[in-house]
mmCIF file of C-alpha atoms in Angstrom:
data_model
loop_
_atom_site.group_PDB
_atom_site.id
_atom_site.type_symbol
_atom_site.label_atom_id
_atom_site.label_comp_id
_atom_site.label_asym_id
_atom_site.label_seq_id
_atom_site.Cartn_x
_atom_site.Cartn_y
_atom_site.Cartn_z
ATOM 1 C CA MET A 1 11.509 -15.928 2.421
ATOM 2 C CA THR A 2 11.999 -13.286 5.098
ATOM 3 C CA GLY A 3 8.629 -12.048 6.276
ATOM 4 C CA PRO A 4 7.563 -8.415 6.007
ATOM 5 C CA GLU A 5 7.774 -6.013 8.928
ATOM 6 C CA PHE A 6 4.526 -4.144 9.282
ATOM 7 C CA GLY A 7 4.368 -0.411 9.871
ATOM 8 C CA GLU A 8 1.545 2.094 9.941
ATOM 9 C CA ARG A 9 -0.249 1.451 6.616
ATOM 10 C CA ALA A 10 3.065 0.402 5.011
ATOM 11 C CA VAL A 11 5.456 -2.529 5.037
ATOM 12 C CA TYR A 12 9.217 -2.934 5.240
ATOM 13 C CA LEU A 13 10.805 -5.718 3.191
ATOM 14 C CA ALA A 14 14.132 -6.296 4.927
ATOM 15 C CA ARG A 15 15.567 -8.566 2.239
ATOM 16 C CA HIS A 16 15.150 -5.731 -0.279
ATOM 17 C CA ASP A 17 15.696 -2.876 2.220
ATOM 18 C CA ALA A 18 12.509 -1.294 0.883
ATOM 19 C CA VAL A 19 9.464 0.402 2.367
ATOM 20 C CA VAL A 20 6.330 -0.131 0.281
ATOM 21 C CA LEU A 21 3.087 1.802 0.618
ATOM 22 C CA ALA A 22 0.087 2.079 -1.697
ATOM 23 C CA ASP A 23 -2.821 4.323 -2.546
ATOM 24 C CA ALA A 24 -1.492 7.647 -1.316
ATOM 25 C CA HIS A 25 -4.187 9.343 -3.442
ATOM 26 C CA VAL A 26 -2.344 12.652 -3.290
ATOM 27 C CA GLY A 27 -4.815 15.430 -4.023
ATOM 28 C CA ARG A 28 -7.851 13.660 -2.622
ATOM 29 C CA GLY A 29 -8.303 16.310 0.044
ATOM 30 C CA GLU A 30 -8.039 19.051 -2.565
ATOM 31 C CA ALA A 31 -10.515 17.330 -4.881
ATOM 32 C CA SER A 32 -13.108 16.573 -2.207
ATOM 33 C CA ALA A 33 -12.742 19.697 -0.051
ATOM 34 C CA VAL A 34 -11.983 17.392 2.880
ATOM 35 C CA SER A 35 -8.917 18.027 5.013
ATOM 36 C CA LEU A 36 -7.191 16.459 7.965
ATOM 37 C CA PRO A 37 -6.416 18.612 11.014
ATOM 38 C CA LEU A 38 -2.811 19.066 9.846
ATOM 39 C CA GLY A 39 -3.641 19.014 6.144
ATOM 40 C CA GLU A 40 -3.137 16.231 3.625
ATOM 41 C CA ARG A 41 0.461 17.094 2.745
ATOM 42 C CA GLU A 42 1.625 17.373 6.338
ATOM 43 C CA ASP A 43 -0.055 14.096 7.250
ATOM 44 C CA LEU A 44 1.490 12.128 4.378
ATOM 45 C CA VAL A 45 4.932 13.675 4.849
ATOM 46 C CA ASP A 46 4.953 13.172 8.618
ATOM 47 C CA ARG A 47 3.947 9.528 8.385
ATOM 48 C CA LEU A 48 6.417 8.742 5.603
ATOM 49 C CA GLY A 49 9.064 10.524 7.640
ATOM 50 C CA ALA A 50 8.308 8.283 10.616
ATOM 51 C CA LEU A 51 8.641 5.183 8.424
ATOM 52 C CA ALA A 52 11.917 6.456 6.952
ATOM 53 C CA ALA A 53 13.306 7.165 10.412
ATOM 54 C CA ARG A 54 12.254 3.757 11.707
ATOM 55 C CA PHE A 55 13.494 1.597 8.832
ATOM 56 C CA ASP A 56 16.138 3.764 7.085
ATOM 57 C CA PRO A 57 15.344 2.063 3.733
ATOM 58 C CA ALA A 58 17.346 2.134 0.526
ATOM 59 C CA THR A 59 14.112 2.368 -1.491
ATOM 60 C CA VAL A 60 10.578 3.648 -0.977
ATOM 61 C CA VAL A 61 7.962 2.368 -3.420
ATOM 62 C CA VAL A 62 4.438 3.744 -3.844
ATOM 63 C CA ALA A 63 2.369 0.907 -5.287
ATOM 64 C CA GLY A 64 -0.055 2.820 -7.438
ATOM 65 C CA ASP A 65 -2.837 5.364 -7.151
ATOM 66 C CA VAL A 66 -0.119 7.812 -6.281
ATOM 67 C CA VAL A 67 -2.489 10.677 -7.112
ATOM 68 C CA HIS A 68 -6.246 10.854 -6.852
ATOM 69 C CA THR A 69 -7.549 12.726 -9.885
ATOM 70 C CA PHE A 70 -7.498 10.999 -13.270
ATOM 71 C CA ASP A 71 -7.336 13.894 -15.716
ATOM 72 C CA ARG A 72 -4.636 16.174 -14.307
ATOM 73 C CA VAL A 73 -2.075 16.517 -11.530
ATOM 74 C CA SER A 74 -2.374 19.886 -9.820
ATOM 75 C CA ASP A 75 0.581 22.029 -8.779
ATOM 76 C CA ARG A 76 -0.417 21.393 -5.181
ATOM 77 C CA SER A 77 -0.290 17.630 -5.711
ATOM 78 C CA LEU A 78 3.107 17.907 -7.387
ATOM 79 C CA GLY A 79 4.276 19.918 -4.402
ATOM 80 C CA THR A 80 3.185 17.101 -2.106
ATOM 81 C CA LEU A 81 4.952 14.502 -4.229
ATOM 82 C CA ASN A 82 8.121 16.571 -4.177
ATOM 83 C CA ALA A 83 7.831 16.856 -0.394
ATOM 84 C CA LEU A 84 7.576 13.064 -0.158
ATOM 85 C CA ARG A 85 10.613 12.717 -2.401
ATOM 86 C CA GLU A 86 12.512 15.096 -0.125
ATOM 87 C CA VAL A 87 11.762 12.791 2.817
ATOM 88 C CA CYS A 88 13.355 9.952 0.846
ATOM 89 C CA ASP A 89 16.304 12.122 -0.166
ATOM 90 C CA GLY A 90 16.858 12.873 3.506
ATOM 91 C CA VAL A 91 17.621 9.213 4.255
ATOM 92 C CA GLY A 92 19.305 8.484 0.919
ATOM 93 C CA ALA A 93 16.395 6.375 -0.351
ATOM 94 C CA ALA A 94 15.278 6.066 -3.964
ATOM 95 C CA PHE A 95 11.661 7.160 -4.513
ATOM 96 C CA GLU A 96 9.885 4.822 -6.937
ATOM 97 C CA LEU A 97 6.355 5.395 -8.250
ATOM 98 C CA VAL A 98 4.220 2.608 -9.719
ATOM 99 C CA ALA A 99 1.210 3.458 -11.855
ATOM 100 C CA GLY A 100 -2.274 2.651 -10.620
ATOM 101 C CA ASN A 101 -5.612 3.023 -12.365
ATOM 102 C CA HIS A 102 -5.888 6.630 -11.072
ATOM 103 C CA ASP A 103 -2.477 7.647 -12.427
ATOM 104 C CA VAL A 104 -3.437 8.388 -16.024
ATOM 105 C CA ALA A 105 -1.973 11.903 -15.989
ATOM 106 C CA LEU A 106 0.953 11.224 -13.661
ATOM 107 C CA GLN A 107 3.449 10.028 -16.278
ATOM 108 C CA SER A 108 3.355 13.321 -18.168
ATOM 109 C CA ALA A 109 3.352 15.448 -15.001
ATOM 110 C CA TRP A 110 6.143 13.715 -13.053
ATOM 111 C CA GLU A 111 9.703 14.304 -14.227
ATOM 112 C CA GLU A 112 10.933 10.804 -13.380
ATOM 113 C CA PRO A 113 9.759 7.362 -14.596
ATOM 114 C CA VAL A 114 6.442 5.994 -13.385
ATOM 115 C CA ARG A 115 6.736 2.219 -13.592
ATOM 116 C CA GLU A 116 4.121 -0.383 -14.404
ATOM 117 C CA GLU A 117 5.867 -2.683 -11.917
ATOM 118 C CA CYS A 118 8.799 -2.276 -9.554
ATOM 119 C CA VAL A 119 10.954 -5.400 -9.430
ATOM 120 C CA LEU A 120 12.940 -5.928 -6.228
ATOM 121 C CA ASP A 121 15.576 -8.651 -6.569
ATOM 122 C CA ALA A 122 17.663 -10.092 -3.745
ATOM 123 C CA GLY A 123 19.606 -13.157 -4.815
ATOM 124 C CA ALA A 124 17.129 -15.944 -5.402
ATOM 125 C CA THR A 125 14.182 -13.931 -4.078
ATOM 126 C CA ARG A 126 12.151 -11.612 -6.282
ATOM 127 C CA THR A 127 9.338 -9.346 -5.157
ATOM 128 C CA VAL A 128 7.212 -7.488 -7.679
ATOM 129 C CA VAL A 129 5.365 -4.394 -6.527
ATOM 130 C CA CYS A 130 2.387 -3.494 -8.713
ATOM 131 C CA HIS A 131 -0.915 -1.780 -8.153
ATOM 132 C CA GLY A 132 -3.090 -4.866 -8.443
ATOM 133 C CA HIS A 133 -5.736 -3.689 -10.891
ATOM 134 C CA GLU A 134 -4.098 -5.687 -13.706
ATOM 135 C CA ALA A 135 -2.234 -8.982 -13.827
ATOM 136 C CA PRO A 136 1.549 -8.502 -13.489
ATOM 137 C CA SER A 137 3.853 -9.478 -16.344
ATOM 138 C CA THR A 138 6.933 -10.397 -14.282
ATOM 139 C CA PRO A 139 7.253 -13.751 -12.461
ATOM 140 C CA ALA A 140 7.999 -13.377 -8.753
ATOM 141 C CA ASP A 141 8.178 -15.147 -5.422
ATOM 142 C CA ARG A 142 5.980 -12.459 -3.861
ATOM 143 C CA TYR A 143 3.626 -9.785 -5.153
ATOM 144 C CA VAL A 144 2.851 -6.664 -3.146
ATOM 145 C CA ILE A 145 -0.218 -4.717 -4.266
ATOM 146 C CA GLY A 146 -2.538 -1.881 -3.351
ATOM 147 C CA HIS A 147 -5.875 -1.122 -5.052
ATOM 148 C CA VAL A 148 -8.014 -3.108 -2.608
ATOM 149 C CA HIS A 149 -8.000 -0.612 0.347
ATOM 150 C CA PRO A 150 -8.680 -3.448 2.825
ATOM 151 C CA THR A 151 -10.081 -2.913 6.303
ATOM 152 C CA ILE A 152 -11.678 -5.267 8.801
ATOM 153 C CA GLU A 153 -14.656 -4.380 10.956
ATOM 154 C CA ILE A 154 -14.948 -5.746 14.487
ATOM 155 C CA GLU A 155 -17.824 -4.678 16.727
ATOM 156 C CA GLY A 156 -18.433 -1.622 14.573
ATOM 157 C CA ASP A 157 -14.803 -0.505 14.609
ATOM 158 C CA ARG A 158 -13.187 -0.434 11.146
ATOM 159 C CA ARG A 159 -9.411 -0.798 11.034
ATOM 160 C CA PRO A 160 -7.028 -0.671 8.040
ATOM 161 C CA CYS A 161 -5.469 -4.076 7.474
ATOM 162 C CA PHE A 162 -2.964 -5.947 5.378
ATOM 163 C CA LEU A 163 -4.014 -9.167 3.647
ATOM 164 C CA ARG A 164 -1.385 -11.864 3.453
ATOM 165 C CA GLY A 165 -1.468 -15.223 1.691
ATOM 166 C CA GLU A 166 1.194 -17.827 0.972
ATOM 167 C CA GLY A 167 1.313 -19.317 -2.524
ATOM 168 C CA VAL A 168 -2.045 -17.838 -3.478
ATOM 169 C CA TYR A 169 -1.159 -16.264 -6.843
ATOM 170 C CA ARG A 170 0.691 -18.309 -9.456
ATOM 171 C CA GLY A 171 2.274 -20.175 -6.565
ATOM 172 C CA ALA A 172 3.702 -16.919 -5.185
ATOM 173 C CA ASP A 173 2.918 -15.114 -1.949
ATOM 174 C CA LEU A 174 0.590 -12.118 -2.028
ATOM 175 C CA LEU A 175 0.509 -9.096 0.252
ATOM 176 C CA ALA A 176 -2.233 -6.487 -0.182
ATOM 177 C CA LEU A 177 -1.621 -3.169 1.562
ATOM 178 C CA PRO A 178 -4.145 -0.805 3.142
ATOM 179 C CA ALA A 179 -4.532 2.657 1.638
ATOM 180 C CA PHE A 180 -1.809 4.996 2.899
ATOM 181 C CA THR A 181 -4.130 7.984 2.720
ATOM 182 C CA ARG A 182 -6.266 8.415 5.802
ATOM 183 C CA LEU A 183 -8.943 10.162 3.741
ATOM 184 C CA SER A 184 -10.142 6.818 2.360
ATOM 185 C CA PRO A 185 -12.644 4.904 4.519
ATOM 186 C CA GLY A 186 -11.413 1.638 2.999
ATOM 187 C CA VAL A 187 -13.394 -1.477 2.160
ATOM 188 C CA ALA A 188 -14.439 -3.929 4.866
ATOM 189 C CA VAL A 189 -13.296 -7.369 3.725
ATOM 190 C CA ASN A 190 -15.006 -9.435 6.446
ATOM 191 C CA ASP A 191 -17.638 -10.909 4.160
ATOM 192 C CA MET A 192 -16.032 -10.287 0.779
ATOM 193 C CA ARG A 193 -15.672 -13.183 -1.612
ATOM 194 C CA THR A 194 -12.996 -13.513 -4.252
ATOM 195 C CA GLY A 195 -14.831 -11.797 -7.117
ATOM 196 C CA ALA A 196 -15.630 -8.719 -5.047
ATOM 197 C CA PHE A 197 -11.967 -7.732 -4.710
ATOM 198 C CA ASP A 198 -11.699 -6.409 -8.281
ATOM 199 C CA SER A 199 -8.112 -7.645 -8.602
ATOM 200 C CA PRO A 200 -6.882 -10.501 -10.790
ATOM 201 C CA LEU A 201 -4.268 -11.290 -8.146
ATOM 202 C CA VAL A 202 -6.918 -12.230 -5.579
ATOM 203 C CA THR A 203 -7.797 -15.729 -6.718
ATOM 204 C CA ASP A 204 -8.862 -17.208 -3.364
ATOM 205 C CA ALA A 205 -9.927 -14.646 -0.785
ATOM 206 C CA ASP A 206 -10.550 -17.324 1.837
ATOM 207 C CA ARG A 207 -6.785 -17.909 2.109
ATOM 208 C CA LEU A 208 -5.904 -14.268 2.805
ATOM 209 C CA ALA A 209 -5.175 -13.514 6.466
ATOM 210 C CA PRO A 210 -5.727 -9.988 7.841
ATOM 211 C CA VAL A 211 -2.958 -8.257 9.796
ATOM 212 C CA VAL A 212 -3.730 -5.074 11.755
ATOM 213 C CA VAL A 213 -1.162 -2.631 13.123
ATOM 214 C CA ASP A 214 -2.243 -0.785 16.256
ATOM 215 C CA SER A 215 -1.027 2.736 15.477
ATOM 216 C CA ASP A 216 -1.695 3.769 19.102
ATOM 217 C CA ALA A 217 0.817 1.199 20.373
ATOM 218 C CA GLY A 218 3.793 2.889 18.671
ATOM 219 C CA GLU A 219 6.731 1.052 17.184
ATOM 220 C CA ALA A 220 6.767 -1.529 19.957
ATOM 221 C CA GLY A 221 3.227 -2.649 19.264
ATOM 222 C CA GLU A 222 2.950 -6.148 17.839
ATOM 223 C CA PRO A 223 0.789 -6.570 14.724
ATOM 224 C CA LEU A 224 -2.539 -8.261 15.371
ATOM 225 C CA ARG A 225 -2.748 -11.375 13.190
ATOM 226 C CA PHE A 226 -6.078 -12.952 12.344
ATOM 227 C CA PRO A 227 -6.990 -16.279 10.731
ATOM 228 C CA PRO A 228 -7.557 -16.392 6.957
ATOM 229 C CA LEU A 229 -10.851 -14.868 5.877
ATOM 230 C CA GLY A 230 -12.401 -18.290 5.289
ATOM 231 C CA GLU A 231 -12.046 -19.009 9.012
ATOM 232 C CA PHE A 232 -12.303 -15.432 10.231
ATOM 233 C CA ARG A 233 -15.877 -14.981 9.001
ATOM 234 C CA GLY A 234 -17.071 -17.738 11.313
ATOM 235 C CA LEU A 235 -15.596 -16.001 14.354
ATOM 236 C CA LEU A 236 -17.532 -12.775 13.953
#
């Protein structure tokens, strides 16, 4: 299977011509009275725009926890989602939303389908994108999830990371994405054991290898690949 190409808190699956990100948590800034220097909407739109310009995908998938608040989706949050959709429209990409545990109110607020899973087929290869809080119903060669918000901490510096494992869930590969929102501190996975991940797809945490993208290195920066967590813990 063709390996993923890592971007800033998102991944490009070349075989499917799809960019996948997770845990945008649109509206978190509004709900918590916390804002980034450019504002939440501008930050999300700018970074998705950079991914769209870099990869020119046919599809962009948000793998759950699209919005932050459970009970309602504010007009401001809908405006942000529409701005993200406009980024996708600008490169001719479909904009697919997958429901996460936060997205209780999203289905009724969003005018297009919100899927439980997004199935990406390419010949003999199938990737299923789901949030990761529940077991998927569709068999696949690879599962891409959010929900975990993984980071690794090295010498006091916490960095968002991907977690990648081959054949670790039902014999399929697993890729857990960092939170796309920069308002989430994330969860340091250095010492986490399997049960602490709160995802039925994480069945053996020791086999998951962290991958870190150095956002300061630009597009030319090579991802930093670490040993699986079972080995990584002993190096710290």
